[in-house]
XYZ file of N, CA and C in Angstrom:
543
model
N -35.187 67.611 34.031
C -35.484 66.231 33.780
C -35.048 65.846 32.376
N -35.409 66.654 31.403
C -35.033 66.350 30.038
C -33.522 66.414 29.864
N -32.865 67.315 30.489
C -31.429 67.450 30.375
C -30.728 66.231 30.946
N -31.161 65.689 32.056
C -30.514 64.528 32.666
C -30.686 63.287 31.784
N -31.875 63.129 31.157
C -32.077 61.993 30.246
C -31.131 62.109 29.052
N -31.000 63.295 28.537
C -30.132 63.516 27.396
C -28.685 63.194 27.747
N -28.235 63.637 28.909
C -26.866 63.371 29.334
C -26.628 61.878 29.550
N -27.621 61.179 30.101
C -27.473 59.744 30.324
C -27.370 59.016 28.985
N -28.261 59.391 28.056
C -28.235 58.747 26.747
C -26.926 59.038 26.016
N -26.505 60.269 26.016
C -25.271 60.609 25.313
C -24.059 59.988 26.012
N -24.106 59.864 27.329
C -23.010 59.220 28.060
C -22.896 57.744 27.705
N -24.034 57.063 27.577
C -24.014 55.651 27.180
C -23.509 55.499 25.746
N -23.895 56.406 24.893
C -23.449 56.353 23.505
C -21.943 56.541 23.412
N -21.411 57.500 24.165
C -19.966 57.746 24.165
C -19.229 56.530 24.730
N -19.761 55.918 25.792
C -19.122 54.736 26.380
C -19.128 53.568 25.398
N -20.247 53.390 24.682
C -20.324 52.308 23.702
C -19.363 52.559 22.542
N -19.267 53.808 22.112
C -18.360 54.145 21.021
C -16.908 53.935 21.430
N -16.594 54.205 22.690
C -15.225 53.996 23.163
C -14.909 52.512 23.335
N -15.895 51.721 23.707
C -15.665 50.290 23.940
C -15.671 49.477 22.649
N -16.277 49.998 21.582
C -16.385 49.250 20.329
C -15.029 48.882 19.732
N -14.078 49.798 19.605
C -12.777 49.395 19.055
C -12.090 48.346 19.912
N -12.244 48.434 21.220
C -11.637 47.436 22.098
C -12.281 46.069 21.898
N -13.578 46.041 21.709
C -14.276 44.773 21.505
C -13.917 44.154 20.165
N -13.698 44.986 19.158
C -13.359 44.455 17.839
C -11.944 43.905 17.777
N -11.016 44.500 18.521
C -9.635 44.033 18.483
C -9.380 42.892 19.447
N -10.210 42.708 20.440
C -10.013 41.608 21.382
C -10.330 40.298 20.684
N -9.494 39.293 20.921
C -9.703 37.980 20.321
C -10.399 37.080 21.313
N -11.224 36.149 20.838
C -11.820 35.199 21.754
C -10.739 34.309 22.364
N -11.049 33.681 23.487
C -10.065 32.877 24.205
C -9.555 31.716 23.361
N -10.397 31.145 22.503
C -9.967 30.005 21.701
C -9.124 30.427 20.504
N -9.198 31.680 20.079
C -8.466 32.125 18.901
C -7.196 32.881 19.260
N -6.822 32.960 20.506
C -5.608 33.663 20.895
C -4.394 32.956 20.308
N -3.408 33.731 19.983
C -2.204 33.196 19.382
C -1.450 32.380 20.423
N -1.140 31.135 20.076
C -0.371 30.309 20.999
C 1.108 30.519 20.720
N 1.937 30.052 21.607
C 3.378 30.223 21.477
C 4.021 29.149 20.628
N 3.232 28.383 19.870
C 3.793 27.326 19.043
C 3.295 27.463 17.608
N 4.046 26.875 16.699
C 3.657 26.815 15.291
C 3.789 25.371 14.832
N 2.678 24.787 14.355
C 2.655 23.385 13.956
C 2.494 23.306 12.452
N 3.231 22.400 11.818
C 3.110 22.200 10.371
C 3.185 20.715 10.053
N 2.637 20.344 8.895
C 2.685 18.955 8.440
C 3.279 18.899 7.048
N 4.046 17.858 6.810
C 4.580 17.561 5.491
C 4.446 16.062 5.296
N 3.469 15.659 4.480
C 3.232 14.228 4.300
C 2.758 13.620 5.596
N 3.504 12.645 6.109
C 3.139 12.001 7.365
C 4.026 12.459 8.519
N 4.657 13.620 8.371
C 5.515 14.177 9.418
C 4.858 15.426 9.988
N 4.770 15.486 11.313
C 4.231 16.651 12.016
C 5.389 17.278 12.780
N 5.546 18.600 12.668
C 6.617 19.281 13.388
C 6.057 20.499 14.105
N 6.702 20.844 15.218
C 6.293 21.988 16.029
C 7.523 22.841 16.307
N 7.335 24.158 16.295
C 8.411 25.109 16.561
C 7.899 26.103 17.587
N 8.741 26.453 18.550
C 8.389 27.441 19.562
C 9.647 28.185 19.988
N 9.458 29.330 20.583
C 10.579 30.062 21.187
C 10.201 30.485 22.603
N 9.161 29.856 23.147
C 8.637 30.248 24.447
C 9.348 29.585 25.620
N 10.108 28.528 25.378
C 10.717 27.780 26.484
C 12.141 28.239 26.775
N 12.541 28.084 28.023
C 13.913 28.352 28.428
C 14.538 27.054 28.907
N 15.843 26.971 28.772
C 16.537 25.738 29.126
C 16.784 25.664 30.628
N 16.368 24.556 31.213
C 16.599 24.315 32.636
C 17.188 22.916 32.763
N 18.379 22.826 33.377
C 19.093 21.561 33.563
C 19.287 20.820 32.237
N 19.595 21.541 31.170
C 19.868 20.931 29.871
C 18.637 20.507 29.092
N 17.457 20.815 29.571
C 16.228 20.415 28.888
C 15.400 21.646 28.536
N 14.868 21.654 27.305
C 13.991 22.735 26.882
C 12.544 22.449 27.238
N 12.186 21.186 27.230
C 10.816 20.791 27.508
C 10.431 19.605 26.651
N 9.141 19.331 26.604
C 8.638 18.162 25.888
C 7.410 18.563 25.076
N 7.277 17.949 23.921
C 6.100 18.142 23.080
C 5.393 16.798 22.955
N 4.063 16.833 22.933
C 3.286 15.601 22.817
C 2.294 15.732 21.675
N 2.128 14.638 20.941
C 1.156 14.548 19.855
C 0.017 13.672 20.342
N -1.157 14.287 20.515
C -2.306 13.569 21.053
C -3.285 13.235 19.940
N -3.712 11.969 19.900
C -4.742 11.557 18.966
C -6.109 11.944 19.486
N -7.139 11.664 18.695
C -8.491 12.072 19.080
C -8.982 11.327 20.324
N -8.473 10.133 20.595
C -8.925 9.360 21.755
C -8.091 9.650 23.005
N -7.039 10.432 22.872
C -6.161 10.712 24.002
C -6.525 12.051 24.626
N -6.592 12.089 25.955
C -7.064 13.283 26.641
C -5.975 14.014 27.415
N -4.903 13.332 27.817
C -3.891 13.995 28.640
C -2.537 13.982 27.941
N -1.671 14.852 28.409
C -0.328 14.999 27.863
C 0.443 13.683 27.953
N 0.266 12.957 29.044
C 1.006 11.709 29.271
C 0.609 10.617 28.288
N -0.572 10.689 27.701
C -1.031 9.653 26.779
C -0.481 9.835 25.366
N -0.002 11.006 25.022
C 0.436 11.299 23.660
C 1.837 10.788 23.377
N 2.212 10.867 22.107
C 3.578 10.523 21.683
C 4.478 11.695 22.045
N 5.361 11.490 23.009
C 6.179 12.585 23.530
C 7.554 12.603 22.873
N 8.019 13.829 22.599
C 9.339 14.053 22.022
C 9.959 15.229 22.763
N 11.241 15.104 23.113
C 11.948 16.197 23.784
C 12.240 17.314 22.786
N 12.101 18.556 23.236
C 12.412 19.705 22.399
C 13.922 19.831 22.251
N 14.359 20.244 21.065
C 15.777 20.503 20.847
C 15.904 21.844 20.135
N 17.058 22.478 20.272
C 17.256 23.755 19.604
C 18.124 24.691 20.393
N 17.869 25.991 20.216
C 18.645 27.038 20.872
C 17.679 27.986 21.572
N 18.227 29.032 22.164
C 17.386 30.012 22.844
C 16.485 30.750 21.851
N 16.893 30.809 20.581
C 16.090 31.490 19.568
C 14.886 30.667 19.137
N 14.981 29.342 19.233
C 13.860 28.508 18.822
C 14.091 27.046 19.128
N 13.032 26.369 19.528
C 13.091 24.950 19.827
C 12.106 24.233 18.918
N 12.384 22.944 18.648
C 11.505 22.210 17.750
C 11.450 20.741 18.135
N 10.420 20.086 17.623
C 10.242 18.651 17.781
C 9.479 18.152 16.564
N 9.614 16.856 16.251
C 8.934 16.306 15.077
C 8.548 14.859 15.328
N 7.453 14.464 14.676
C 6.970 13.081 14.715
C 6.859 12.623 13.271
N 7.388 11.444 12.963
C 7.276 10.928 11.598
C 6.403 9.676 11.608
N 5.895 9.337 10.455
C 5.041 8.169 10.327
C 3.682 8.339 10.984
N 3.155 9.546 10.967
C 1.865 9.841 11.584
C 0.758 9.470 10.593
N -0.185 8.673 11.039
C -1.283 8.264 10.163
C -2.281 9.411 10.006
N -3.069 9.402 8.919
C -4.017 10.491 8.684
C -5.042 10.617 9.812
N -5.402 11.850 10.141
C -6.379 12.127 11.186
C -6.172 13.504 11.770
N -6.924 13.804 12.819
C -6.822 15.084 13.519
C -6.069 14.861 14.821
N -5.092 15.690 15.079
C -4.250 15.562 16.266
C -4.161 16.903 16.985
N -3.748 16.849 18.244
C -3.488 18.040 19.037
C -2.041 17.988 19.478
N -1.319 19.066 19.258
C 0.073 19.171 19.669
C 0.129 20.056 20.902
N 0.754 19.558 21.969
C 0.891 20.303 23.225
C 2.378 20.396 23.536
N 2.849 21.607 23.862
C 4.247 21.815 24.231
C 4.292 22.286 25.671
N 5.032 21.539 26.507
C 5.218 21.896 27.912
C 6.702 22.170 28.122
N 7.023 23.370 28.596
C 8.404 23.758 28.828
C 8.960 23.029 30.047
N 10.282 23.083 30.202
C 10.930 22.379 31.317
C 10.573 22.979 32.676
N 10.068 24.220 32.710
C 9.643 24.805 33.979
C 8.199 24.438 34.326
N 7.543 23.635 33.491
C 6.192 23.163 33.768
C 5.088 23.986 33.133
N 5.418 25.109 32.505
C 4.381 25.936 31.871
C 4.090 25.418 30.460
N 2.870 25.610 30.051
C 2.470 25.176 28.715
C 2.762 26.290 27.719
N 3.584 25.990 26.722
C 3.937 26.983 25.706
C 2.792 27.181 24.724
N 2.000 26.150 24.495
C 0.881 26.286 23.585
C 0.261 24.957 23.225
N -0.927 25.041 22.667
C -1.686 23.879 22.206
C -2.282 24.239 20.860
N -2.150 23.336 19.912
C -2.681 23.613 18.584
C -3.118 22.311 17.929
N -4.245 22.361 17.207
C -4.736 21.201 16.477
C -4.155 21.199 15.072
N -3.995 19.998 14.526
C -3.448 19.842 13.183
C -4.136 18.662 12.513
N -4.326 18.765 11.214
C -4.940 17.683 10.445
C -3.882 17.107 9.518
N -3.670 15.797 9.634
C -2.749 15.092 8.751
C -3.602 14.402 7.701
N -3.403 14.780 6.447
C -4.214 14.210 5.368
C -3.490 13.036 4.731
N -4.257 12.263 3.980
C -3.659 11.111 3.298
C -2.739 11.614 2.210
N -1.582 11.001 2.069
C -0.669 11.457 1.028
C -1.243 11.148 -0.349
N -0.978 12.024 -1.262
C -1.452 11.838 -2.630
C -0.724 10.653 -3.256
N -1.447 9.867 -4.017
C -0.810 8.734 -4.670
C 0.101 9.246 -5.766
N 1.323 8.762 -5.783
C 2.249 9.257 -6.796
C 1.827 8.773 -8.186
N 2.088 9.608 -9.150
C 1.751 9.229 -10.518
C 2.720 8.144 -10.982
N 2.259 7.244 -11.836
C 3.144 6.173 -12.287
C 4.328 6.728 -13.057
N 5.458 6.122 -12.840
C 6.655 6.570 -13.528
C 6.725 5.932 -14.905
N 7.119 6.712 -15.863
C 7.279 6.213 -17.217
C 8.757 5.983 -17.441
N 9.097 4.748 -17.782
C 10.496 4.437 -18.062
C 10.633 4.153 -19.547
N 11.674 4.664 -20.121
C 11.928 4.488 -21.536
C 12.978 3.403 -21.691
N 12.638 2.384 -22.456
C 13.605 1.325 -22.734
C 14.001 1.426 -24.199
N 15.259 1.213 -24.498
C 15.679 1.324 -25.895
C 15.054 0.207 -26.737
N 14.693 0.554 -27.951
C 14.119 -0.406 -28.878
C 15.251 -1.227 -29.496
N 15.060 -2.531 -29.619
C 16.121 -3.332 -30.241
C 16.372 -2.867 -31.676
N 17.617 -2.898 -32.093
C 17.957 -2.397 -33.427
C 17.803 -3.529 -34.441
N 16.557 -3.813 -34.764
C 16.253 -4.798 -35.806
C 15.353 -4.150 -36.832
N 15.368 -4.675 -38.019
C 14.468 -4.173 -39.030
C 15.018 -2.971 -39.750
N 14.161 -2.355 -40.530
C 14.550 -1.233 -41.365
C 14.538 0.040 -40.544
N 15.585 0.812 -40.700
C 15.657 2.095 -40.027
C 15.428 3.178 -41.071
N 14.358 3.928 -40.924
C 14.014 4.965 -41.896
C 15.066 6.042 -41.954
N 15.313 6.526 -43.144
C 16.253 7.620 -43.322
C 17.676 7.160 -43.532
N 17.928 5.876 -43.379
C 19.290 5.385 -43.568
C 19.375 4.457 -44.777
N 18.506 4.621 -45.745
C 18.561 3.820 -46.950
C 18.051 2.410 -46.742
N 17.338 2.165 -45.675
C 16.768 0.852 -45.440
C 17.709 -0.101 -44.743
N 18.878 0.312 -44.430
C 19.843 -0.573 -43.790
C 19.745 -0.449 -42.285
N 19.853 -1.590 -41.629
C 19.826 -1.586 -40.184
C 21.208 -1.331 -39.621
N 22.222 -1.560 -40.442
C 23.589 -1.292 -39.996
C 24.432 -0.883 -41.202
N 25.592 -0.433 -40.937
C 26.479 -0.009 -42.013
C 27.027 -1.254 -42.728
N 27.013 -1.218 -44.049
C 27.514 -2.360 -44.831
C 28.823 -1.984 -45.501
N 29.643 -3.000 -45.743
C 30.954 -2.778 -46.356
C 30.893 -2.763 -47.877
N 32.053 -2.569 -48.531
C 32.099 -2.493 -50.002
C 31.788 -3.829 -50.695
N 32.107 -4.952 -50.054
C 31.824 -6.250 -50.670
C 30.313 -6.443 -50.783
N 29.586 -6.151 -49.705
C 28.134 -6.300 -49.725
C 27.516 -5.350 -50.732
N 28.064 -4.166 -50.876
C 27.548 -3.212 -51.857
C 27.795 -3.727 -53.279
N 28.953 -4.320 -53.519
C 29.269 -4.872 -54.847
C 28.345 -6.019 -55.205
N 28.112 -6.932 -54.261
C 27.223 -8.062 -54.510
C 25.810 -7.557 -54.760
N 25.350 -6.600 -53.976
C 24.016 -6.039 -54.171
C 23.876 -5.362 -55.514
N 24.892 -4.621 -55.926
C 24.879 -3.963 -57.232
C 24.837 -4.985 -58.369
N 25.590 -6.080 -58.236
C 25.600 -7.139 -59.258
C 24.223 -7.775 -59.373
N 23.563 -8.016 -58.225
C 22.224 -8.612 -58.257
C 21.214 -7.670 -58.918
N 21.292 -6.390 -58.627
C 20.380 -5.428 -59.229
C 20.644 -5.334 -60.731
N 21.898 -5.286 -61.117
C 22.254 -5.237 -62.545
C 21.759 -6.469 -63.292
N 21.936 -7.660 -62.704
C 21.455 -8.899 -63.305
C 19.947 -8.858 -63.459
N 19.245 -8.352 -62.469
C 17.789 -8.243 -62.534
C 17.335 -7.310 -63.639
N 18.054 -6.194 -63.853
C 17.706 -5.238 -64.895
C 17.918 -5.863 -66.270
N 19.024 -6.557 -66.457
C 19.313 -7.210 -67.740
C 18.283 -8.297 -68.029
N 17.932 -9.101 -67.023
C 16.955 -10.178 -67.205
C 15.589 -9.603 -67.548
N 15.185 -8.507 -66.910
C 13.887 -7.898 -67.182
C 13.857 -7.349 -68.605
N 14.958 -6.711 -69.068
C 15.021 -6.162 -70.431
C 14.957 -7.300 -71.463
N 15.691 -8.370 -71.235
C 15.680 -9.508 -72.149
C 14.286 -10.112 -72.228
N 13.585 -10.241 -71.047
C 12.239 -10.820 -71.019
C 11.251 -9.955 -71.791
N 11.301 -8.653 -71.584
C 10.379 -7.753 -72.274
C 10.648 -7.721 -73.777
N 11.903 -7.786 -74.188
C 12.244 -7.758 -75.609
C 11.768 -9.046 -76.272
N 11.936 -10.153 -75.611
C 11.516 -11.449 -76.143
C 10.010 -11.515 -76.286
N 9.301 -10.883 -75.391
C 7.844 -10.887 -75.444
C 7.313 -10.057 -76.609
N 7.976 -8.986 -76.881
C 7.503 -8.112 -77.945
C 7.779 -8.713 -79.321
N 8.788 -9.563 -79.453
C 9.115 -10.215 -80.720
C 9.160 -11.719 -80.471
N 8.034 -12.393 -80.525
C 7.993 -13.818 -80.189
C 8.725 -14.727 -81.183
N 9.007 -14.267 -82.390
C 9.670 -15.106 -83.368
C 11.151 -15.167 -83.184
N 11.718 -14.362 -82.367
C 13.165 -14.341 -82.139
C 13.530 -15.158 -80.924
N 14.739 -15.644 -80.941
C 15.222 -16.390 -79.806
C 16.174 -15.630 -78.987
């Protein structure tokens, strides 16, 4: 009696130990890998698959279903294009929200179904434009001149400065000796 209980218990333990790796590697039905890959870039949704074969020149059709749409026929449908190595379809101008992408091959089999979230595009940062400053006024580092001057202007300027120096010296000398003319 004791031996049979022991064998039953050890048999169940061995069976559970053998089934554990299988249970850990098995994926749930909702998480199984589908035959499609969906991606979003801005307001564009694209799907890629290699599960379909070409029949009568058609690879199949892909549909983009919104949250209120329940069947393949209600979605935005696009024909698959590509080669035997891979087929693709894309939708542009998709508004933000959650969508389901369904791909049906030309033989009527479903290649896969996958949900995708289209987010609002980020607002672009304001562009900074540089406009040239008008060339007026004093330009530092160039002697105070806004433009290059010729020799005549330099001569006239030198004469004015010289006249000012002579007038200032005469005024100061006259002030220091008020009795002289």
